[in-house]
Amino acid sequence: MKSSPAYPPLVDPFRRAITYLRVSVTDRCDFRCVYCMAEDMTFLPKREVLSLEELDRLCSAFVARGVRKLRLTGGEPLVRKNILSLIQSLSRHLDTGDLEELTLTTNGSQLSRYADKLADLGVRRINVSIDTLDPATFRQITRWGDLDRVLEGLRAAQSAGLKIKVNTVALKGVNDHAFDEMIRWVHGQDMDLTLIETMPLGAIEDDRTDQYVSLADVRRDLEQRWTLIDIPFQTGGPARYVSIAETGGRIGFITPLSHNFCESCNRVRVTCTGTLYMCLGQDDAADLRTPLRSSDGDELLHTAIDEAIARKPKGHDFIIDRRGAPPALARHMSVTGG
Ligand code: SAM
Ligand code: SF4
């Protein structure tokens, strides 16, 4: 279906077109990464979480408004029951050409099972989060994860022809001595690498100032040994890309604490409860679940989306407080979706 003339493309007050939607399909996960969740996380009651049909309606409404790229995330998207039926249904927008890309961010634990099916349904690229290649450290970071199983999933994804970007959160004293090894491994397998700074989202047990490593420092350190060449590759998000002359591969640096990407921001996020966040770094949000649930038609939903986009802020307010104050934003990344 082509965009209905009744529902024009989404453009915010700063004339930024909204073309990228990230949707968290579940707050649950089979890992408990130390920077993301507390070990004894309480998950949402089922009735609060959007059904697969509601998620489909919601995503499709955004596609009708000009969203060209849709990323499913979580929690762990592949632990959501019947997730393939949602992906299958959404893939109709790839067939019509209304959607350019349907993708997901996953911890990789279920990929051996799902990689072929994802490729069959039109998924071409995925992000897989791997912070370390050391099995013991991997267990320490994810608390419950098994590196071998993730690597097996990665191989399955590669055999299915999926392009892979590895996401690595930089953690002081945990993996920040091992980026060279990560670069060699990732680029050696024809994958891309993205390094991510920790973000102050949600209460966890550890002190975030202990985990935080500045990617500006990481970059300076890498430059001692590698030739980093800035490339003008832009995604409208908080990543800046370089290529490494020695490997020919690409690295992205995601520094969400800096403001330098806000002016090109093209994205919004929806939680698994249907709350739309117009900016990852601000608390203002809009409830889309009520309009979704209060009628079968999408009129109320579109009105709510319009009102929300009209409030998309110019930039964000992240801070990691060095005196141990609560995180700048109370919600966990697993709720908003990274
Ligand atoms: N479970 C999937 C995964 O791990 O890829 C998808 C959801 S996860 C919340 C998405 C990404 O956010 C992961 O790459 C994860 O490492 C990252 N992440 C989670 N909490 C974070 C935090 N506090 N700061 C920075 N990145 C975070
Ligand atoms: Fe789960 Fe992803 Fe959060 Fe790790 S980062 S606990 S895998 S949602």
Coordinates of C-alpha atoms and ligand atoms in Angstrom, one line a residue:
M1 CA 0.0 0.0 0.0
K2 CA 1.3 3.5 -0.8
S3 CA 1.3 6.2 1.8
S4 CA -2.2 7.5 2.2
P5 CA -2.5 11.2 1.3
A6 CA -4.5 11.6 4.5
Y7 CA -1.4 10.8 6.4
P8 CA 1.6 12.8 5.2
P9 CA 5.2 11.8 5.9
L10 CA 6.4 12.5 9.4
V11 CA 8.6 15.6 9.7
D12 CA 9.4 17.1 13.1
P13 CA 9.5 20.9 14.0
F14 CA 13.2 21.0 13.1
R15 CA 12.4 19.7 9.6
R16 CA 13.9 16.3 10.3
A17 CA 12.1 13.6 8.4
I18 CA 11.4 10.5 10.5
T19 CA 12.5 7.6 8.4
Y20 CA 13.8 5.2 11.0
L21 CA 11.8 3.4 13.7
R22 CA 13.2 1.1 16.4
V23 CA 10.7 -1.1 18.1
S24 CA 11.3 -3.1 21.2
V25 CA 9.2 -6.2 20.8
T26 CA 9.8 -7.5 24.3
D27 CA 11.4 -6.4 27.5
R28 CA 12.5 -9.9 28.3
C29 CA 15.9 -11.4 27.6
D30 CA 17.8 -14.6 28.1
F31 CA 20.9 -12.7 29.1
R32 CA 21.4 -10.2 32.0
C33 CA 24.2 -7.9 30.7
V34 CA 25.6 -6.0 33.6
Y35 CA 25.3 -2.6 32.0
C36 CA 21.8 -3.3 30.8
M37 CA 19.8 -5.1 33.5
A38 CA 19.8 -6.0 37.1
E39 CA 20.1 -9.7 37.7
D40 CA 16.7 -9.9 39.3
M41 CA 14.9 -7.8 36.7
T42 CA 11.1 -7.7 37.1
F43 CA 9.5 -7.9 33.7
L44 CA 6.2 -6.4 32.6
P45 CA 2.9 -8.3 32.9
K46 CA 1.9 -9.7 29.5
R47 CA -1.2 -7.5 29.2
E48 CA 1.0 -4.4 29.2
V49 CA 3.0 -5.6 26.3
L50 CA 1.7 -5.0 22.8
S51 CA 0.5 -8.2 21.0
L52 CA 2.1 -9.2 17.8
E53 CA -0.9 -7.8 15.9
E54 CA -0.7 -4.5 17.7
L55 CA 3.0 -4.3 16.9
D56 CA 2.2 -5.0 13.3
R57 CA -0.4 -2.2 13.2
L58 CA 1.9 0.2 14.9
C59 CA 4.9 -0.5 12.6
S60 CA 2.7 -0.4 9.6
A61 CA 1.3 3.0 10.6
F62 CA 4.8 4.4 10.7
V63 CA 5.7 2.8 7.4
A64 CA 2.6 4.5 5.9
R65 CA 4.1 7.8 7.3
G66 CA 7.4 7.5 5.5
V67 CA 9.5 5.2 7.8
R68 CA 11.9 3.3 5.5
K69 CA 13.9 1.4 8.0
L70 CA 12.5 -0.7 10.8
R71 CA 14.7 -2.3 13.5
L72 CA 13.3 -4.8 15.9
T73 CA 15.0 -4.9 19.2
G74 CA 14.3 -5.5 22.8
G75 CA 15.1 -7.1 25.3
E76 CA 16.0 -9.9 23.1
P77 CA 13.7 -9.8 20.0
L78 CA 14.3 -13.5 19.2
V79 CA 12.9 -14.7 22.5
R80 CA 9.5 -13.2 21.8
K81 CA 7.1 -16.1 21.1
N82 CA 6.1 -16.3 17.4
I83 CA 8.4 -13.4 16.5
L84 CA 8.7 -14.9 13.0
S85 CA 5.0 -14.3 12.3
L86 CA 5.5 -10.6 13.0
I87 CA 8.6 -10.5 10.8
Q88 CA 6.8 -12.4 8.1
S89 CA 3.8 -10.0 8.2
L90 CA 6.1 -6.9 8.2
S91 CA 8.0 -8.2 5.2
R92 CA 5.0 -7.3 3.1
H93 CA 6.2 -3.7 3.2
L94 CA 9.6 -4.9 1.8
D95 CA 7.7 -6.5 -1.1
T96 CA 5.8 -3.3 -1.9
G97 CA 9.0 -1.3 -1.6
D98 CA 7.5 1.0 1.1
L99 CA 10.1 -0.3 3.5
E100 CA 13.7 -0.4 2.5
E101 CA 15.1 -2.4 5.3
L102 CA 13.8 -4.7 8.0
T103 CA 16.4 -5.5 10.5
L104 CA 17.1 -6.5 14.1
T105 CA 19.5 -6.2 16.9
T106 CA 20.1 -9.4 18.7
N107 CA 22.3 -11.0 21.3
G108 CA 22.8 -13.9 18.9
S109 CA 21.7 -16.6 21.3
Q110 CA 18.8 -17.8 19.1
L111 CA 20.4 -17.2 15.7
S112 CA 21.3 -20.8 14.9
R113 CA 17.6 -21.5 14.9
Y114 CA 16.4 -18.4 13.1
A115 CA 19.0 -17.2 10.7
D116 CA 17.8 -19.1 7.6
K117 CA 14.2 -18.0 8.2
L118 CA 15.2 -14.4 8.7
A119 CA 17.0 -14.4 5.4
D120 CA 14.0 -16.0 3.7
L121 CA 11.8 -13.3 5.0
G122 CA 13.9 -10.5 3.5
V123 CA 16.1 -9.6 6.4
R124 CA 19.5 -8.7 4.9
R125 CA 21.6 -7.3 7.7
I126 CA 21.5 -7.7 11.5
N127 CA 23.4 -6.3 14.5
V128 CA 24.8 -8.8 16.9
S129 CA 26.0 -7.7 20.3
I130 CA 29.3 -9.3 21.4
D131 CA 31.5 -7.4 23.9
T132 CA 34.3 -9.9 24.2
L133 CA 35.8 -13.0 22.6
D134 CA 36.8 -14.5 25.9
P135 CA 34.2 -17.0 27.1
A136 CA 34.8 -16.3 30.8
T137 CA 34.5 -12.5 30.3
F138 CA 31.5 -13.1 28.1
R139 CA 29.8 -14.9 30.9
Q140 CA 30.8 -12.3 33.4
I141 CA 29.3 -9.5 31.2
T142 CA 26.1 -11.3 30.2
R143 CA 25.8 -13.2 33.4
W144 CA 23.8 -16.0 31.6
G145 CA 25.2 -16.0 28.1
D146 CA 27.3 -18.7 26.3
L147 CA 29.8 -17.3 23.8
D148 CA 30.0 -20.6 21.9
R149 CA 26.3 -20.6 21.2
V150 CA 26.5 -17.0 20.0
L151 CA 29.4 -17.8 17.7
E152 CA 27.5 -20.7 16.3
G153 CA 24.6 -18.4 15.7
L154 CA 26.9 -15.9 14.0
R155 CA 28.1 -18.7 11.6
A156 CA 24.5 -19.7 10.8
A157 CA 23.7 -16.0 10.0
Q158 CA 26.8 -15.8 7.7
S159 CA 25.9 -19.0 5.9
A160 CA 22.4 -17.6 5.4
G161 CA 23.9 -14.7 3.7
L162 CA 23.1 -12.1 6.4
K163 CA 25.5 -9.1 6.6
I164 CA 26.5 -8.7 10.2
K165 CA 27.5 -5.7 12.3
V166 CA 29.0 -6.5 15.7
N167 CA 28.1 -4.2 18.5
T168 CA 30.6 -3.9 21.3
V169 CA 30.0 -1.8 24.4
A170 CA 33.3 -0.4 25.7
L171 CA 33.7 -1.3 29.3
K172 CA 36.6 0.0 31.4
G173 CA 38.9 -2.7 32.7
V174 CA 36.7 -5.4 31.1
N175 CA 37.2 -5.4 27.4
D176 CA 39.0 -2.1 26.7
H177 CA 42.4 -3.9 26.4
A178 CA 41.1 -6.2 23.7
F179 CA 39.8 -4.0 20.9
D180 CA 42.7 -4.9 18.6
E181 CA 41.7 -8.6 18.8
M182 CA 38.1 -7.7 18.2
I183 CA 39.0 -5.6 15.2
R184 CA 41.1 -8.4 13.7
W185 CA 38.4 -11.0 14.3
V186 CA 35.4 -8.9 13.1
H187 CA 37.1 -7.6 10.0
G188 CA 38.7 -11.0 9.3
Q189 CA 35.1 -12.4 8.9
D190 CA 34.0 -9.5 6.7
M191 CA 31.8 -8.0 9.4
D192 CA 31.6 -4.4 10.6
L193 CA 32.3 -3.3 14.1
T194 CA 30.5 -0.7 16.2
L195 CA 31.9 0.4 19.5
I196 CA 29.4 1.9 21.9
E197 CA 29.8 4.1 24.9
T198 CA 27.8 3.1 28.0
M199 CA 24.7 5.1 28.4
P200 CA 23.1 6.0 31.7
L201 CA 19.8 4.2 31.3
G202 CA 18.0 2.4 34.1
A203 CA 19.1 1.4 37.5
I204 CA 21.7 -1.5 37.7
E205 CA 23.8 -2.8 40.5
D206 CA 27.1 -1.5 39.3
D207 CA 28.4 2.1 39.4
R208 CA 28.3 3.4 35.8
T209 CA 31.2 5.8 36.3
D210 CA 33.3 2.6 36.9
Q211 CA 32.2 1.2 33.5
Y212 CA 32.5 4.3 31.4
V213 CA 35.2 4.6 28.8
S214 CA 35.4 7.6 26.5
L215 CA 35.5 6.5 22.9
A216 CA 37.5 9.6 22.1
D217 CA 40.2 8.0 24.3
V218 CA 39.7 4.6 22.6
R219 CA 40.1 6.2 19.2
R220 CA 43.3 7.9 20.2
D221 CA 44.6 4.7 21.5
L222 CA 43.7 2.7 18.3
E223 CA 45.4 5.4 16.3
Q224 CA 48.7 4.4 17.8
R225 CA 48.5 1.1 16.0
W226 CA 46.0 1.4 13.2
T227 CA 45.4 3.8 10.4
L228 CA 41.9 5.2 10.9
I229 CA 40.4 7.0 7.9
D230 CA 37.3 9.1 8.4
I231 CA 34.6 8.1 6.0
P232 CA 31.5 10.2 5.2
F233 CA 29.1 7.4 6.0
Q234 CA 26.1 8.8 7.8
T235 CA 23.1 7.0 9.3
G236 CA 21.4 9.9 11.0
G237 CA 22.3 8.4 14.3
P238 CA 25.0 8.8 16.9
A239 CA 27.7 6.8 15.0
R240 CA 30.7 8.2 13.3
Y241 CA 32.5 5.8 10.9
V242 CA 36.1 5.2 10.0
S243 CA 37.7 2.6 7.9
I244 CA 40.9 0.9 8.9
A245 CA 43.5 0.8 6.2
E246 CA 45.2 -2.4 7.5
T247 CA 42.0 -4.5 7.4
G248 CA 39.8 -2.6 4.9
G249 CA 37.0 -2.9 7.4
R250 CA 34.8 -0.3 9.0
I251 CA 34.3 0.8 12.6
G252 CA 31.6 2.9 14.0
F253 CA 31.9 4.9 17.2
I254 CA 28.6 5.5 18.9
T255 CA 28.9 8.3 21.4
P256 CA 25.4 9.0 22.6
L257 CA 26.6 11.3 25.3
S258 CA 27.8 13.8 22.7
H259 CA 25.3 16.1 21.0
N260 CA 26.9 16.2 17.6
F261 CA 24.4 14.0 15.9
C262 CA 21.1 15.5 17.0
E263 CA 20.7 17.8 14.1
S264 CA 20.5 14.9 11.7
C265 CA 18.4 12.7 13.9
N266 CA 15.9 10.7 11.8
R267 CA 14.7 8.2 14.3
V268 CA 12.2 7.5 17.0
R269 CA 11.7 4.5 19.3
V270 CA 8.7 2.6 20.6
T271 CA 8.8 0.4 23.6
C272 CA 7.1 -3.0 23.9
T273 CA 4.3 -1.3 25.7
G274 CA 3.7 1.1 22.9
T275 CA 5.3 4.2 24.4
L276 CA 6.9 6.4 21.8
Y277 CA 10.1 8.1 22.7
M278 CA 10.9 10.9 20.4
C279 CA 14.5 11.1 21.7
L280 CA 16.6 8.3 23.3
G281 CA 18.0 10.8 25.8
Q282 CA 14.8 12.5 27.0
D283 CA 12.0 11.4 29.1
D284 CA 9.1 12.9 27.1
A285 CA 7.0 10.2 25.6
A286 CA 3.7 9.5 24.0
D287 CA 1.3 6.6 24.7
L288 CA 0.4 4.8 21.5
R289 CA -1.1 1.8 23.2
T290 CA -4.3 3.5 24.2
P291 CA -5.1 4.7 20.7
L292 CA -4.1 1.3 19.3
R293 CA -6.4 -0.5 21.8
S294 CA -9.3 1.9 21.7
S295 CA -10.4 1.4 18.1
D296 CA -9.9 -1.0 15.3
G297 CA -9.1 1.8 12.9
D298 CA -5.8 3.7 12.9
E299 CA -7.1 7.2 13.0
L300 CA -6.5 7.8 16.7
L301 CA -3.1 6.2 16.4
H302 CA -2.1 8.6 13.6
T303 CA -3.3 11.6 15.6
A304 CA -1.2 10.5 18.6
I305 CA 1.8 10.0 16.4
D306 CA 1.4 13.5 14.9
E307 CA 1.1 15.1 18.3
A308 CA 4.2 13.3 19.5
I309 CA 6.4 14.1 16.5
A310 CA 5.4 17.7 16.9
R311 CA 7.2 17.5 20.3
K312 CA 10.4 15.8 19.1
P313 CA 13.1 17.8 20.9
K314 CA 16.1 19.4 19.3
G315 CA 18.6 17.4 21.3
H316 CA 19.1 15.3 24.4
D317 CA 20.3 15.5 28.0
F318 CA 22.5 12.6 29.0
I319 CA 24.8 12.9 32.0
I320 CA 26.6 10.2 34.0
D321 CA 26.7 11.8 37.5
R322 CA 30.1 11.3 39.2
R323 CA 28.5 11.6 42.6
G324 CA 26.5 8.5 42.3
A325 CA 23.2 10.2 41.5
P326 CA 20.5 8.0 39.8
P327 CA 20.9 7.5 36.0
A328 CA 19.9 10.4 33.9
L329 CA 17.1 8.4 32.6
A330 CA 15.2 5.9 34.7
R331 CA 14.2 3.5 32.0
H332 CA 16.3 0.6 31.0
M333 CA 17.7 0.2 27.5
S334 CA 15.9 -3.2 27.3
V335 CA 12.6 -1.3 27.6
T336 CA 13.3 1.4 25.0
G337 CA 15.3 -0.8 22.8
G338 CA 18.9 0.0 21.8
Ligands
SAM1 N1 19.3 -8.0 23.2 C1 19.7 -7.4 22.0 C2 21.2 -7.2 22.1 O1 21.8 -7.3 23.1 O2 21.7 -6.9 21.0 C3 19.0 -6.1 21.7 C4 18.7 -5.2 22.8 S1 20.1 -4.4 23.5 C5 19.3 -3.4 24.7 C6 20.7 -3.4 22.2 C7 22.1 -2.8 22.4 O3 22.1 -2.0 23.5 C8 23.1 -3.9 22.7 O4 24.2 -3.8 21.7 C9 23.6 -3.6 24.0 O5 24.9 -3.9 24.2 C10 23.3 -2.1 24.1 N2 23.1 -1.6 25.5 C11 22.3 -2.1 26.5 N3 22.4 -1.3 27.6 C12 23.3 -0.3 27.3 C13 23.8 0.8 28.0 N4 23.4 1.1 29.2 N5 24.7 1.6 27.4 C14 25.1 1.3 26.1 N6 24.7 0.3 25.4 C15 23.8 -0.5 26.0
SF4_2 FE1 19.6 -8.7 27.0 FE2 20.6 -7.2 25.0 FE3 20.2 -6.2 27.5 FE4 22.1 -7.9 27.1 S1 22.0 -5.9 26.2 S2 20.6 -8.0 28.8 S3 21.3 -9.2 25.6 S4 18.7 -6.9 26.1

